[in-house]
Amino acid sequence: MPDQEQERLAAELRATVGLLMRHLRAVSQQGELTASQRAALARIDTEGPTTIAALARAELVRPQSMRLTIGALEDRGVVRRSPHPTDGRQVVFSLTEEGRRMLGEARQAKQNWLAVAIAERLDPAEQRTLADAAELLRRLTGE
């Protein structure tokens, strides 16, 4: 059972990571996408072409909600549909070149902002501490 200090640290870490994520979202072009659209794009990018049903299960939303999300992404030209390779009743969605470009630019913008912030706001000793903290965060997430 966590003690009071561990509870305080958990709350502080949650709030700080949330603030960091808001800063990263703000500097990327993906700021114009909803959270569910960003999540669907990222999942298609990492896991490859997929169906609406599979995306909905992975993102813990109803298929109807995911259908709206993917429809908006399709309208923007960042995902495309194609026939399912083994089930003619289904379609799979994959990233278009525009979707890959958008994700790449968003990731680069986030990386650039964070690298500049580290370089400008932290001295070398603090940067080493941050590197140690990054390893601890990886362990916390089981990666």
mmCIF file of C-alpha atoms in Angstrom:
data_model
loop_
_atom_site.group_PDB
_atom_site.id
_atom_site.type_symbol
_atom_site.label_atom_id
_atom_site.label_comp_id
_atom_site.label_asym_id
_atom_site.label_seq_id
_atom_site.Cartn_x
_atom_site.Cartn_y
_atom_site.Cartn_z
ATOM 1 C CA MET A 1 0.000 0.000 0.000
ATOM 2 C CA PRO A 2 1.473 3.393 -0.985
ATOM 3 C CA ASP A 3 2.369 5.781 1.815
ATOM 4 C CA GLN A 4 1.520 9.503 1.877
ATOM 5 C CA GLU A 5 4.757 10.534 0.175
ATOM 6 C CA GLN A 6 4.238 8.034 -2.658
ATOM 7 C CA GLU A 7 0.653 9.278 -3.094
ATOM 8 C CA ARG A 8 1.917 12.882 -3.256
ATOM 9 C CA LEU A 9 4.611 11.933 -5.778
ATOM 10 C CA ALA A 10 2.063 10.086 -7.916
ATOM 11 C CA ALA A 11 -0.243 13.123 -7.976
ATOM 12 C CA GLU A 12 2.627 15.489 -8.819
ATOM 13 C CA LEU A 13 3.915 13.201 -11.568
ATOM 14 C CA ARG A 14 0.432 12.816 -13.090
ATOM 15 C CA ALA A 15 -0.092 16.581 -13.138
ATOM 16 C CA THR A 16 3.360 17.286 -14.579
ATOM 17 C CA VAL A 17 3.078 14.651 -17.303
ATOM 18 C CA GLY A 18 -0.344 16.056 -18.195
ATOM 19 C CA LEU A 19 1.113 19.547 -18.508
ATOM 20 C CA LEU A 20 3.958 18.231 -20.662
ATOM 21 C CA MET A 21 1.466 16.455 -22.941
ATOM 22 C CA ARG A 22 -0.591 19.650 -23.327
ATOM 23 C CA HIS A 23 2.560 21.569 -24.329
ATOM 24 C CA LEU A 24 3.492 18.882 -26.853
ATOM 25 C CA ARG A 25 -0.010 18.852 -28.355
ATOM 26 C CA ALA A 26 0.038 22.639 -28.625
ATOM 27 C CA VAL A 27 3.237 22.696 -30.708
ATOM 28 C CA SER A 28 2.137 20.024 -33.166
ATOM 29 C CA GLN A 29 -0.110 20.474 -36.168
ATOM 30 C CA GLN A 30 -2.291 17.778 -34.696
ATOM 31 C CA GLY A 31 -3.750 20.417 -32.397
ATOM 32 C CA GLU A 32 -6.527 20.753 -34.952
ATOM 33 C CA LEU A 33 -7.507 17.096 -34.506
ATOM 34 C CA THR A 34 -9.576 15.733 -31.648
ATOM 35 C CA ALA A 35 -7.997 13.430 -29.087
ATOM 36 C CA SER A 36 -9.830 10.430 -30.550
ATOM 37 C CA GLN A 37 -8.673 11.323 -34.075
ATOM 38 C CA ARG A 38 -5.055 11.627 -32.892
ATOM 39 C CA ALA A 39 -5.315 8.281 -31.073
ATOM 40 C CA ALA A 40 -6.782 6.520 -34.124
ATOM 41 C CA LEU A 41 -4.101 7.946 -36.435
ATOM 42 C CA ALA A 42 -1.313 6.935 -34.078
ATOM 43 C CA ARG A 43 -2.707 3.422 -33.691
ATOM 44 C CA ILE A 44 -3.030 2.917 -37.450
ATOM 45 C CA ASP A 45 0.528 4.188 -37.823
ATOM 46 C CA THR A 46 1.975 1.787 -35.250
ATOM 47 C CA GLU A 47 -0.232 -1.257 -35.880
ATOM 48 C CA GLY A 48 -0.899 -0.937 -39.588
ATOM 49 C CA PRO A 49 -4.124 -1.120 -41.604
ATOM 50 C CA THR A 50 -7.138 -2.065 -39.527
ATOM 51 C CA THR A 51 -10.910 -2.183 -39.387
ATOM 52 C CA ILE A 52 -13.212 0.171 -37.543
ATOM 53 C CA ALA A 53 -14.227 -2.663 -35.210
ATOM 54 C CA ALA A 54 -10.607 -3.432 -34.295
ATOM 55 C CA LEU A 55 -9.857 0.254 -33.740
ATOM 56 C CA ALA A 56 -12.941 0.646 -31.574
ATOM 57 C CA ARG A 57 -11.931 -2.333 -29.413
ATOM 58 C CA ALA A 58 -8.368 -1.057 -29.074
ATOM 59 C CA GLU A 59 -9.495 2.462 -28.145
ATOM 60 C CA LEU A 60 -12.340 1.225 -25.900
ATOM 61 C CA VAL A 61 -15.075 3.067 -27.778
ATOM 62 C CA ARG A 62 -18.207 1.985 -29.609
ATOM 63 C CA PRO A 63 -17.846 1.130 -33.299
ATOM 64 C CA GLN A 64 -20.351 3.899 -34.135
ATOM 65 C CA SER A 65 -18.094 6.470 -32.437
ATOM 66 C CA MET A 66 -15.019 5.148 -34.224
ATOM 67 C CA ARG A 67 -16.893 5.248 -37.534
ATOM 68 C CA LEU A 68 -17.432 9.001 -37.025
ATOM 69 C CA THR A 69 -13.786 9.497 -36.051
ATOM 70 C CA ILE A 70 -12.476 7.614 -39.075
ATOM 71 C CA GLY A 71 -14.986 9.354 -41.339
ATOM 72 C CA ALA A 72 -13.606 12.739 -40.289
ATOM 73 C CA LEU A 73 -10.045 11.532 -40.897
ATOM 74 C CA GLU A 74 -11.039 10.149 -44.284
ATOM 75 C CA ASP A 75 -12.658 13.477 -45.192
ATOM 76 C CA ARG A 76 -9.357 15.205 -44.358
ATOM 77 C CA GLY A 77 -7.487 12.791 -46.622
ATOM 78 C CA VAL A 78 -5.247 11.327 -43.901
ATOM 79 C CA VAL A 79 -6.686 7.797 -44.002
ATOM 80 C CA ARG A 80 -8.041 5.744 -46.897
ATOM 81 C CA ARG A 81 -10.201 2.687 -47.124
ATOM 82 C CA SER A 82 -9.473 -0.452 -49.076
ATOM 83 C CA PRO A 83 -11.086 -3.891 -49.297
ATOM 84 C CA HIS A 84 -10.316 -6.300 -46.473
ATOM 85 C CA PRO A 85 -7.851 -8.908 -47.819
ATOM 86 C CA THR A 86 -9.889 -11.932 -46.656
ATOM 87 C CA ASP A 87 -13.403 -10.672 -45.818
ATOM 88 C CA GLY A 88 -15.184 -8.908 -48.656
ATOM 89 C CA ARG A 89 -17.787 -7.520 -46.242
ATOM 90 C CA GLN A 90 -15.238 -5.393 -44.412
ATOM 91 C CA VAL A 91 -12.874 -2.555 -45.258
ATOM 92 C CA VAL A 92 -9.543 -1.673 -43.723
ATOM 93 C CA PHE A 93 -8.190 1.797 -43.121
ATOM 94 C CA SER A 94 -4.581 2.849 -43.566
ATOM 95 C CA LEU A 95 -2.651 6.095 -43.539
ATOM 96 C CA THR A 96 -2.304 8.083 -46.728
ATOM 97 C CA GLU A 97 0.923 9.860 -47.605
ATOM 98 C CA GLU A 98 -0.716 13.006 -46.236
ATOM 99 C CA GLY A 99 -1.440 11.176 -42.974
ATOM 100 C CA ARG A 100 2.181 10.007 -42.715
ATOM 101 C CA ARG A 101 3.400 13.506 -43.480
ATOM 102 C CA MET A 102 1.091 15.027 -40.881
ATOM 103 C CA LEU A 103 2.189 12.549 -38.204
ATOM 104 C CA GLY A 104 5.863 13.013 -39.090
ATOM 105 C CA GLU A 105 5.635 16.799 -38.911
ATOM 106 C CA ALA A 106 3.724 16.657 -35.623
ATOM 107 C CA ARG A 107 6.273 14.305 -34.082
ATOM 108 C CA GLN A 108 9.168 16.442 -35.301
ATOM 109 C CA ALA A 109 7.582 19.612 -33.905
ATOM 110 C CA LYS A 110 7.153 17.921 -30.522
ATOM 111 C CA GLN A 111 10.721 16.618 -30.578
ATOM 112 C CA ASN A 112 12.096 20.036 -31.525
ATOM 113 C CA TRP A 113 10.160 21.863 -28.803
ATOM 114 C CA LEU A 114 11.246 19.389 -26.153
ATOM 115 C CA ALA A 115 14.912 19.393 -27.249
ATOM 116 C CA VAL A 116 15.025 23.204 -27.186
ATOM 117 C CA ALA A 117 13.314 23.301 -23.775
ATOM 118 C CA ILE A 118 15.833 20.804 -22.382
ATOM 119 C CA ALA A 119 18.787 22.707 -23.850
ATOM 120 C CA GLU A 120 17.595 26.132 -22.705
ATOM 121 C CA ARG A 121 16.013 25.377 -19.319
ATOM 122 C CA LEU A 122 18.166 22.619 -17.835
ATOM 123 C CA ASP A 123 21.846 22.655 -17.000
ATOM 124 C CA PRO A 124 23.987 19.572 -17.816
ATOM 125 C CA ALA A 125 23.495 18.026 -14.350
ATOM 126 C CA GLU A 126 19.721 18.465 -14.627
ATOM 127 C CA GLN A 127 19.804 16.934 -18.103
ATOM 128 C CA ARG A 128 21.528 13.847 -16.649
ATOM 129 C CA THR A 129 18.888 13.702 -13.905
ATOM 130 C CA LEU A 130 16.188 13.910 -16.589
ATOM 131 C CA ALA A 131 17.829 11.031 -18.479
ATOM 132 C CA ASP A 132 17.719 8.964 -15.274
ATOM 133 C CA ALA A 133 14.077 9.955 -14.740
ATOM 134 C CA ALA A 134 13.207 8.904 -18.300
ATOM 135 C CA GLU A 135 14.575 5.441 -17.553
ATOM 136 C CA LEU A 136 12.536 5.270 -14.351
ATOM 137 C CA LEU A 137 9.401 6.297 -16.259
ATOM 138 C CA ARG A 138 10.051 3.512 -18.797
ATOM 139 C CA ARG A 139 10.238 1.056 -15.895
ATOM 140 C CA LEU A 140 6.993 2.415 -14.429
ATOM 141 C CA THR A 141 5.204 1.814 -17.719
ATOM 142 C CA GLY A 142 6.655 -1.671 -18.074
ATOM 143 C CA GLU A 143 8.557 -0.876 -21.280
#
